[in-house]
Amino acid sequence: MKLDYIAKRFGIFLLVIWLALTVIFFLPRFSTQNPIREKMNQEMLRGGYVQVGMEQMIEEYESKFGLNKPLWEQYGTYLSDMGRLDFGYSIAHYPKTVKSMLSEGLPWSIGLLGMTTLIAFGVGSLLGALLAWRRAPQVLRYLFPPLLVLSAVPFYLLGLVLIFFLAFENSWFPLFGGYSPGTVTDWLSISFWGNVLHHSFLPALSMILAGIGLWALTMRGMMVTVQGEDYMTMAEAKGLKGSTLFFRYALRNSILPQVTSLVLALGHVVGGAVLVEVVFGYPGIGTTLYHAIREFDYFVIQGIILIVIVAIALGTFLLDVAYPLLDPRITYRRA
Amino acid sequence: MKKGILWVLLSWLIVAAFVLASCGEAVPGEQEEEEEEEEEEEGLKEVSRDRTLILIWSGTEGRYVDHELWNPFSIGSNHQNGPGIFYEPLYYYSAFADEEIPWLAESYEYNSDNTELTYHLRPDVTWSDGVPFTAEDVAYTLNTLVDLGPAVRWGVDVEQFVDEAVVVNPLTVKIKFNVPAPKFHHFISYKYDIGVYMVPKHIFEGQDWTVFGHFDIAEGWPVTTSPWRLALSTPEQKVIDRVESPDEWWASKTGFADLPKVERIIYLPWVGETQTAEAVIKNEADASLDLRPHTISMCMEDNPNLISHTFHEPPYGYVDWWPISLIVNCEHDHFDNKDVRWALSYFMDRDELIDVAYGGAGTASLLPWPSYPSLDPFTEAISDLLEDYPTNEYNPGKGEKLLTDAGYTKDSEGFWVDAAGSRIRLEMLGWAIFEDIGPIISAQFRNHGIDASYASPPDASDRMDRGDFDGCLRGHGGSVAGDPYFTFRMYQSATLAVPGGHMINYYRWHNDEFDRLVDEMAITSMAEPATLKELTHDVMEIWLEELPDIQVVEWYHRIPMNTTYWTNWPTEDNMYVNGAFWHLTFGMILNELEPAQ
């Protein structure tokens, strides 16, 4: 592995981060909307009372957040803070810090979306590969139409159906939430883990069912292509066992594009899934980002987007570095 | 090969373990016949479901963000989300019963010119850490609010009036005002979402109120005079337990009140109307944020134990203090003409609006204050004016005549235009909560020649504040009792009686005589109803002729209340207070609820 290749890739990684930071700094600020005013109005809407001295309060908090300073000064402070991973306070939920908001929502999103993405990937890729495999049991062919249907159904719609049948009509699963009311959070407790998993079952199932189809279809396409390759014919002629042909020749060579997609999908996990969280009342980071955008909560937007970008950029960087390990045909040598 | 099989088996074992673990949890619900008990977890005592009050309220799509913020003065805090019951008031006020209830104070009096207000506090009140509640706490709270001003909630409101609060003795505090403030007592009393919280000086002193959370369960924070103790507060839920013994709460200890029967309150974040409806139907929640008329009626059909303020009959709720109106920007062309404003009012068919949007479960708003017992005399006092200025009348003919007399004609597309050919365009803004009525109003206007539309853009609030709108739907957070002053001041363009920060005048309407009369009301005591009625009549003579604000509908709180586990909810037969558990009067409801099982 060439060091200059890695160094170059790392440099690109840093450049991407800086560009993204700059865009997410300026983009919300192009709007004329004042996040402090928005916050005050939200308070008014909740309580029905128009705050006396609202203009004074807005001025007070604009100064507190540094929003009354020149833009270039705000940008400099922002880059310095990002470098120290100091995301500051949330404007809409002051004095809550952005870091605490991230730490509350991220584990749920990563746990749910990470697991469902991996499961959907694994099961979907395997199914897709089997669908294209001539020697696979015929019964698997019948999976193709339902997989197509599932891939077209939005997972939140699937989620509503699952809630109705499995939680409302039959109380097999809870209606919403991350765990049962009155339960103390204790990540060292198996009972608590069971509670969490029980609550995550329906959202996970809806996402897995909706995601399997897409992974299966793309994998099937790759497998069809790979099966036509000369080395497959050679391997068959050599009399290799069916499972060897399937796993070590066909699947191995078809998986690379899927892995690329998986890495990108995992990178997006940290951004949460708004619709899942809304439908299931699941405490993830997606709705935090959604509300931050609506409320123009600059600092929360910056914090979450930075995490997403770093996750995706890091994933891409690691994938670039690891490609030759997955496919020995790929080298770092210049052409 | 063997290795491969082993991997496959191991994978399936792991999956099976997860599935078994997740399926092992029982789901509470209606189907369980035996009494369900909470699992005893470390840090939480066992409380049965029939002694627990579960409320679905607020949060951000399934999560609380303010769970570590129990200082209600911080702008990020919201007393509606739990803190409200920890800070007992000097006085409660019930708009429904039109009754003041002394609580931490026993009595109060003003001096002759309303520049001083003295409170006599109740003896033997203690904070939960054993420190006595005294005049020091009241004086400290008010003086700090004066110092902090716009940095905290209620700061400007208090700063406007209060010069200083002085401790006369441990049970007497005297508040000295900058200007006569006969309505200050009413302002700081708890009603709806208005009221000033009293904080423990020995805890808050030295803290930065803008960031201080007053949260440390191990330390017993938030410290409180109430019978409630915070047991657990996470993004997913807030659990508040009642004290075990009557001796732990001053009111039950002194015989002033009985200990509430509710032993535990659990706040769960709002996740959506559908899920909330499912939860109340299945008895997994006892009350929630108000539901839409169609939803609540359906819930009550599915679960007869659910009731509303009007039980199972429309309108399924009570009138909130927030009547809805259509505000038109009186500084913009067309809408600066009172005839156009009155024409719009005549073009609006409120009965049709209520039928279509609410299934008939609603009422029109006559005036910009709610129809409450204490304010009804003021409505009565202007009944003669309402005959000349019928704010709810649907009469397109009258509207057309007004526009024609004002020089308007209809263009080729049937829309009204002025002499210069400028069409009356009314883009109405609003929030998501008005999406059931906004489009209907727009359609009605279009049917009568007004080029109207309705939208709920994300910057609606910002535009309303800046006056960047032609029309908008809003509620009024004005008067609930005493007199309509708090409503009238929302229309003032300037005030001399109340120095300091003024409210945003959304209407952009200006009338010097109106301002002067409202200033006179500001310094008139609520104990002078005759004078206040006269002033109201004078004010409304101007207001009604000008109609700066077009009344639409009253806002109802259609709160589902579950009688499976709790009875004696506030209803139309039992109107001891308004039923919103998120209001500052929730403590009054908690003191009244009785177990059903």
Coordinates of N, CA and C in Angstrom, one line a residue, chain A residues 154-308:
Chain A
P154 N -42.9 2.5 0.7 CA -42.1 3.3 1.7 C -42.2 2.7 3.1
F155 N -41.0 2.7 3.7 CA -41.0 1.9 5.0 C -41.9 2.5 6.1
Y156 N -42.1 3.9 6.0 CA -43.0 4.5 7.0 C -44.4 4.0 6.8
L157 N -44.8 3.7 5.6 CA -46.2 3.2 5.3 C -46.3 1.8 5.9
L158 N -45.2 1.0 5.6 CA -45.1 -0.3 6.1 C -45.2 -0.3 7.7
G159 N -44.5 0.7 8.2 CA -44.5 0.9 9.7 C -45.9 1.1 10.2
L160 N -46.7 1.9 9.6 CA -48.0 2.2 10.1 C -48.9 0.9 10.1
V161 N -48.7 0.2 9.0 CA -49.4 -1.1 8.9 C -49.0 -2.0 10.0
L162 N -47.7 -2.1 10.2 CA -47.2 -3.0 11.3 C -47.7 -2.6 12.7
I163 N -47.7 -1.3 12.9 CA -48.2 -0.8 14.2 C -49.7 -1.1 14.4
F164 N -50.5 -1.0 13.3 CA -51.9 -1.3 13.4 C -52.1 -2.7 13.8
F165 N -51.5 -3.6 13.0 CA -51.8 -5.0 13.2 C -51.1 -5.6 14.5
L166 N -49.8 -5.2 14.7 CA -49.1 -5.9 15.7 C -49.0 -5.2 17.0
A167 N -49.4 -3.9 17.0 CA -49.3 -3.2 18.3 C -50.7 -2.7 18.8
F168 N -51.6 -2.3 17.8 CA -52.9 -1.8 18.2 C -53.9 -2.9 18.3
E169 N -54.1 -3.6 17.2 CA -55.1 -4.7 17.2 C -54.7 -5.9 18.1
N170 N -53.4 -6.2 18.0 CA -52.8 -7.2 18.9 C -51.7 -6.6 19.7
S171 N -51.8 -6.6 20.9 CA -50.7 -5.9 21.7 C -49.5 -6.7 21.9
W172 N -48.9 -7.1 20.7 CA -47.7 -7.8 20.8 C -46.4 -7.0 20.9
F173 N -46.6 -5.8 20.5 CA -45.4 -4.8 20.5 C -46.0 -3.5 20.9
P174 N -45.1 -2.6 21.4 CA -45.5 -1.3 21.9 C -45.8 -0.4 20.7
L175 N -46.6 0.6 21.0 CA -47.1 1.6 20.0 C -46.0 2.6 19.6
F176 N -45.2 3.0 20.5 CA -44.1 3.9 20.2 C -43.1 4.0 21.4
G177 N -42.1 4.7 21.1 CA -41.1 4.9 22.2 C -39.9 4.0 22.1
G178 N -38.8 4.4 22.8 CA -37.6 3.7 22.8 C -37.6 2.6 23.9
Y179 N -38.4 2.8 24.9 CA -38.5 1.8 26.0 C -39.8 2.1 26.8
S180 N -40.1 1.2 27.7 CA -41.4 1.4 28.4 C -41.4 2.5 29.4
P181 N -42.6 3.2 29.5 CA -42.6 4.2 30.5 C -42.3 3.7 31.9
G182 N -41.6 4.5 32.7 CA -41.3 4.1 34.1 C -40.1 3.2 34.2
T183 N -39.4 2.9 33.0 CA -38.2 2.1 33.0 C -37.0 2.9 33.2
V184 N -36.1 2.5 34.1 CA -34.9 3.2 34.3 C -33.9 2.8 33.3
T185 N -33.2 3.8 32.7 CA -32.2 3.5 31.7 C -31.0 2.8 32.3
D186 N -30.7 1.6 31.9 CA -29.6 0.9 32.5 C -29.0 0.0 31.4
W187 N -28.0 0.5 30.7 CA -27.5 -0.2 29.6 C -26.7 -1.5 30.0
L188 N -26.5 -1.7 31.3 CA -25.8 -2.9 31.8 C -26.8 -4.0 32.1
S189 N -28.1 -3.6 32.0 CA -29.1 -4.6 32.4 C -29.7 -5.3 31.2
I190 N -29.7 -6.7 31.2 CA -30.2 -7.5 30.1 C -31.7 -7.2 30.0
S191 N -32.4 -7.0 31.1 CA -33.8 -6.7 31.0 C -34.1 -5.4 30.3
F192 N -33.3 -4.4 30.5 CA -33.4 -3.2 29.8 C -33.2 -3.3 28.3
W193 N -32.1 -4.1 28.0 CA -31.8 -4.4 26.6 C -33.0 -5.1 25.9
G194 N -33.6 -6.0 26.7 CA -34.8 -6.7 26.1 C -35.9 -5.7 25.8
N195 N -36.1 -4.8 26.8 CA -37.1 -3.8 26.6 C -36.8 -2.9 25.4
V196 N -35.6 -2.5 25.2 CA -35.2 -1.7 24.1 C -35.4 -2.4 22.8
L197 N -35.0 -3.7 22.8 CA -35.1 -4.5 21.5 C -36.6 -4.7 21.2
H198 N -37.3 -4.9 22.2 CA -38.8 -5.1 22.0 C -39.4 -3.9 21.3
H199 N -39.0 -2.7 21.8 CA -39.5 -1.5 21.2 C -38.9 -1.2 19.8
S200 N -37.7 -1.7 19.6 CA -37.1 -1.5 18.3 C -37.5 -2.5 17.2
F201 N -38.3 -3.5 17.6 CA -38.6 -4.6 16.7 C -39.4 -4.1 15.5
L202 N -40.5 -3.3 15.8 CA -41.3 -2.9 14.6 C -40.6 -1.9 13.7
P203 N -40.0 -0.9 14.3 CA -39.3 0.0 13.4 C -38.2 -0.7 12.6
A204 N -37.5 -1.6 13.2 CA -36.4 -2.3 12.5 C -37.0 -3.2 11.4
L205 N -38.1 -3.9 11.8 CA -38.8 -4.8 10.8 C -39.2 -4.0 9.6
S206 N -39.8 -2.8 9.8 CA -40.3 -2.1 8.6 C -39.2 -1.6 7.8
M207 N -38.0 -1.3 8.4 CA -36.9 -0.8 7.6 C -36.2 -2.0 6.9
I208 N -36.1 -3.1 7.5 CA -35.5 -4.3 6.9 C -36.3 -4.8 5.8
L209 N -37.6 -4.9 6.0 CA -38.5 -5.4 4.9 C -38.4 -4.4 3.7
A210 N -38.4 -3.1 3.9 CA -38.4 -2.2 2.8 C -37.0 -2.1 2.2
G211 N -35.9 -2.4 2.9 CA -34.6 -2.3 2.4 C -34.1 -3.6 1.7
I212 N -34.6 -4.7 2.1 CA -34.1 -6.0 1.6 C -34.3 -6.0 0.1
G213 N -35.4 -5.6 -0.4 CA -35.7 -5.6 -1.8 C -34.7 -5.0 -2.7
L214 N -34.3 -3.8 -2.3 CA -33.3 -3.0 -3.1 C -32.0 -3.7 -3.1
W215 N -31.5 -4.1 -2.0 CA -30.2 -4.8 -1.9 C -30.3 -6.1 -2.8
A216 N -31.4 -6.8 -2.7 CA -31.5 -8.1 -3.4 C -31.5 -7.8 -4.9
L217 N -32.2 -6.8 -5.3 CA -32.3 -6.5 -6.8 C -30.9 -6.1 -7.3
T218 N -30.2 -5.3 -6.6 CA -28.9 -4.9 -7.2 C -27.9 -6.0 -7.2
M219 N -28.0 -6.8 -6.1 CA -27.1 -8.0 -6.0 C -27.4 -9.0 -7.1
R220 N -28.7 -9.2 -7.4 CA -29.1 -10.1 -8.4 C -28.5 -9.7 -9.8
G221 N -28.6 -8.4 -10.0 CA -28.0 -7.9 -11.3 C -26.5 -8.2 -11.4
M222 N -25.8 -7.9 -10.3 CA -24.3 -8.2 -10.4 C -24.1 -9.7 -10.6
M223 N -24.8 -10.5 -9.9 CA -24.6 -11.9 -10.0 C -24.8 -12.4 -11.4
V224 N -25.8 -11.9 -12.0 CA -26.1 -12.3 -13.4 C -24.9 -12.0 -14.3
T225 N -24.3 -10.9 -14.1 CA -23.2 -10.5 -14.9 C -22.0 -11.4 -14.6
V226 N -21.7 -11.6 -13.3 CA -20.6 -12.4 -12.9 C -20.7 -13.9 -13.4
Q227 N -21.9 -14.4 -13.4 CA -22.0 -15.8 -13.8 C -21.6 -16.0 -15.2
G228 N -21.6 -14.9 -16.0 CA -21.3 -15.1 -17.4 C -19.8 -15.0 -17.7
E229 N -19.0 -14.8 -16.6 CA -17.5 -14.6 -16.8 C -16.8 -15.9 -17.1
D230 N -15.7 -15.8 -17.7 CA -14.9 -17.0 -18.1 C -14.4 -17.8 -16.9
Y231 N -14.0 -17.1 -15.8 CA -13.5 -17.8 -14.7 C -14.5 -18.7 -14.0
M232 N -15.8 -18.3 -14.2 CA -16.9 -19.1 -13.6 C -17.0 -20.4 -14.4
T233 N -16.9 -20.3 -15.7 CA -16.9 -21.5 -16.5 C -15.8 -22.4 -16.2
M234 N -14.6 -21.8 -16.0 CA -13.4 -22.5 -15.7 C -13.6 -23.3 -14.4
A235 N -14.1 -22.5 -13.4 CA -14.3 -23.1 -12.1 C -15.2 -24.3 -12.1
E236 N -16.3 -24.1 -12.9 CA -17.3 -25.2 -13.0 C -16.6 -26.4 -13.7
A237 N -15.8 -26.1 -14.7 CA -15.2 -27.2 -15.4 C -14.2 -28.0 -14.5
K238 N -13.6 -27.3 -13.6 CA -12.7 -27.9 -12.7 C -13.4 -28.8 -11.7
G239 N -14.7 -28.7 -11.6 CA -15.5 -29.6 -10.8 C -15.6 -29.1 -9.4
L240 N -15.5 -27.8 -9.2 CA -15.6 -27.3 -7.8 C -17.0 -27.4 -7.3
K241 N -17.1 -27.5 -6.0 CA -18.4 -27.7 -5.3 C -19.3 -26.5 -5.6
G242 N -20.6 -26.7 -5.5 CA -21.6 -25.6 -5.7 C -21.4 -24.5 -4.7
S243 N -21.2 -24.8 -3.5 CA -21.1 -23.8 -2.4 C -19.8 -23.0 -2.6
T244 N -18.7 -23.6 -3.1 CA -17.5 -22.9 -3.3 C -17.6 -22.0 -4.5
L245 N -18.3 -22.5 -5.5 CA -18.5 -21.6 -6.7 C -19.3 -20.4 -6.3
F246 N -20.4 -20.6 -5.5 CA -21.3 -19.6 -5.1 C -20.6 -18.5 -4.2
F247 N -20.0 -19.0 -3.1 CA -19.5 -18.0 -2.1 C -18.1 -17.4 -2.6
R248 N -17.2 -18.3 -3.1 CA -15.9 -17.8 -3.3 C -15.6 -17.2 -4.7
Y249 N -16.5 -17.6 -5.6 CA -16.3 -17.1 -7.0 C -17.3 -16.0 -7.3
A250 N -18.6 -16.5 -7.3 CA -19.7 -15.6 -7.7 C -19.9 -14.4 -6.7
L251 N -20.2 -14.8 -5.5 CA -20.6 -13.8 -4.5 C -19.4 -12.8 -4.2
R252 N -18.3 -13.4 -4.1 CA -17.1 -12.6 -3.8 C -16.9 -11.5 -4.8
N253 N -17.0 -11.9 -6.1 CA -16.8 -10.9 -7.1 C -18.0 -9.9 -7.4
S254 N -19.1 -10.3 -6.9 CA -20.3 -9.4 -7.1 C -20.5 -8.4 -6.0
I255 N -19.8 -8.7 -4.9 CA -20.1 -7.9 -3.6 C -19.5 -6.5 -3.6
L256 N -18.5 -6.3 -4.4 CA -17.8 -5.0 -4.3 C -18.7 -3.8 -4.4
P257 N -19.5 -3.7 -5.5 CA -20.3 -2.5 -5.6 C -21.3 -2.4 -4.4
Q258 N -21.7 -3.6 -3.9 CA -22.7 -3.6 -2.8 C -22.0 -3.0 -1.5
V259 N -20.7 -3.4 -1.4 CA -20.0 -2.9 -0.2 C -19.8 -1.3 -0.3
T260 N -19.6 -0.9 -1.5 CA -19.5 0.6 -1.6 C -20.8 1.2 -1.2
S261 N -21.9 0.7 -1.7 CA -23.2 1.2 -1.3 C -23.5 1.1 0.2
L262 N -23.0 0.0 0.8 CA -23.2 -0.2 2.2 C -22.4 0.8 3.0
V263 N -21.2 1.1 2.6 CA -20.4 2.1 3.3 C -21.2 3.5 3.3
L264 N -21.7 3.8 2.1 CA -22.4 5.1 2.0 C -23.6 5.1 2.9
A265 N -24.3 3.9 2.8 CA -25.6 3.8 3.6 C -25.2 3.9 5.1
L266 N -24.2 3.3 5.6 CA -23.8 3.4 7.0 C -23.4 4.8 7.4
G267 N -22.8 5.5 6.4 CA -22.4 6.9 6.7 C -23.7 7.7 7.0
H268 N -24.7 7.4 6.3 CA -26.0 8.2 6.5 C -26.7 7.8 7.7
V269 N -26.3 6.7 8.3 CA -27.0 6.3 9.6 C -27.0 7.4 10.6
V270 N -25.8 8.1 10.7 CA -25.7 9.1 11.8 C -26.6 10.2 11.6
G271 N -27.2 10.4 10.4 CA -28.2 11.4 10.1 C -29.6 11.1 10.6
G272 N -29.7 9.8 11.0 CA -31.1 9.5 11.5 C -32.0 9.2 10.3
A273 N -33.2 8.9 10.7 CA -34.3 8.6 9.7 C -35.6 9.3 10.3
V274 N -35.8 10.5 9.8 CA -36.9 11.3 10.4 C -38.2 10.5 10.4
L275 N -38.6 9.9 9.3 CA -39.9 9.3 9.1 C -40.0 8.2 10.1
V276 N -39.0 7.4 10.2 CA -39.1 6.3 11.2 C -39.3 6.8 12.6
E277 N -38.6 7.8 12.9 CA -38.7 8.4 14.3 C -40.1 9.0 14.5
V278 N -40.6 9.6 13.5 CA -41.9 10.2 13.6 C -43.0 9.1 13.8
V279 N -43.0 8.2 12.9 CA -44.0 7.1 12.9 C -44.0 6.3 14.2
F280 N -42.8 6.0 14.6 CA -42.6 5.1 15.8 C -42.3 5.9 17.1
G281 N -42.2 7.2 17.0 CA -41.9 7.9 18.2 C -40.5 7.5 18.8
Y282 N -39.6 7.2 17.8 CA -38.3 6.6 18.2 C -37.3 7.8 18.5
P283 N -36.6 7.7 19.6 CA -35.8 8.9 20.0 C -34.4 9.0 19.2
G284 N -34.5 9.2 17.9 CA -33.2 9.2 17.2 C -32.8 10.7 16.9
I285 N -31.8 10.8 16.0 CA -31.2 12.1 15.7 C -31.9 12.8 14.5
G286 N -32.6 12.0 13.8 CA -33.3 12.5 12.5 C -34.2 13.6 12.8
T287 N -35.1 13.5 13.8 CA -36.0 14.6 14.0 C -35.3 15.8 14.7
T288 N -34.3 15.5 15.4 CA -33.5 16.6 15.9 C -33.0 17.5 14.8
L289 N -32.5 16.9 13.7 CA -32.0 17.6 12.6 C -33.2 18.3 11.8
Y290 N -34.2 17.6 11.7 CA -35.4 18.2 11.0 C -35.9 19.4 11.7
H291 N -36.0 19.4 13.0 CA -36.5 20.5 13.7 C -35.5 21.6 13.8
A292 N -34.2 21.2 13.8 CA -33.2 22.3 13.8 C -33.2 23.1 12.5
I293 N -33.5 22.4 11.4 CA -33.6 23.0 10.1 C -34.8 24.0 10.1
R294 N -35.9 23.5 10.6 CA -37.1 24.3 10.6 C -37.0 25.5 11.5
E295 N -36.2 25.3 12.6 CA -36.1 26.4 13.6 C -34.8 27.3 13.3
F296 N -34.1 26.9 12.2 CA -32.9 27.6 11.9 C -31.9 27.6 13.1
D297 N -31.8 26.5 13.7 CA -30.9 26.3 14.9 C -29.6 26.0 14.3
Y298 N -28.8 27.1 13.9 CA -27.6 27.0 13.2 C -26.6 26.0 13.8
F299 N -26.5 26.1 15.1 CA -25.4 25.3 15.7 C -25.7 23.8 15.7
V300 N -27.0 23.5 15.9 CA -27.3 22.1 15.9 C -27.2 21.5 14.5
I301 N -27.7 22.3 13.5 CA -27.5 21.9 12.1 C -26.1 21.6 11.8
Q302 N -25.2 22.6 12.2 CA -23.8 22.4 11.9 C -23.2 21.2 12.6
G303 N -23.6 20.9 13.8 CA -23.1 19.8 14.5 C -23.5 18.5 13.9
I304 N -24.7 18.3 13.6 CA -25.2 17.1 13.0 C -24.7 16.9 11.6
I305 N -24.7 17.9 10.8 CA -24.2 17.7 9.4 C -22.7 17.4 9.4
L306 N -22.0 18.0 10.3 CA -20.6 17.7 10.4 C -20.4 16.2 10.7
I307 N -21.1 15.7 11.6 CA -21.0 14.3 12.0 C -21.3 13.4 10.7
V308 N -22.4 13.8 10.0 CA -22.8 13.0 8.8 C -21.7 13.1 7.8

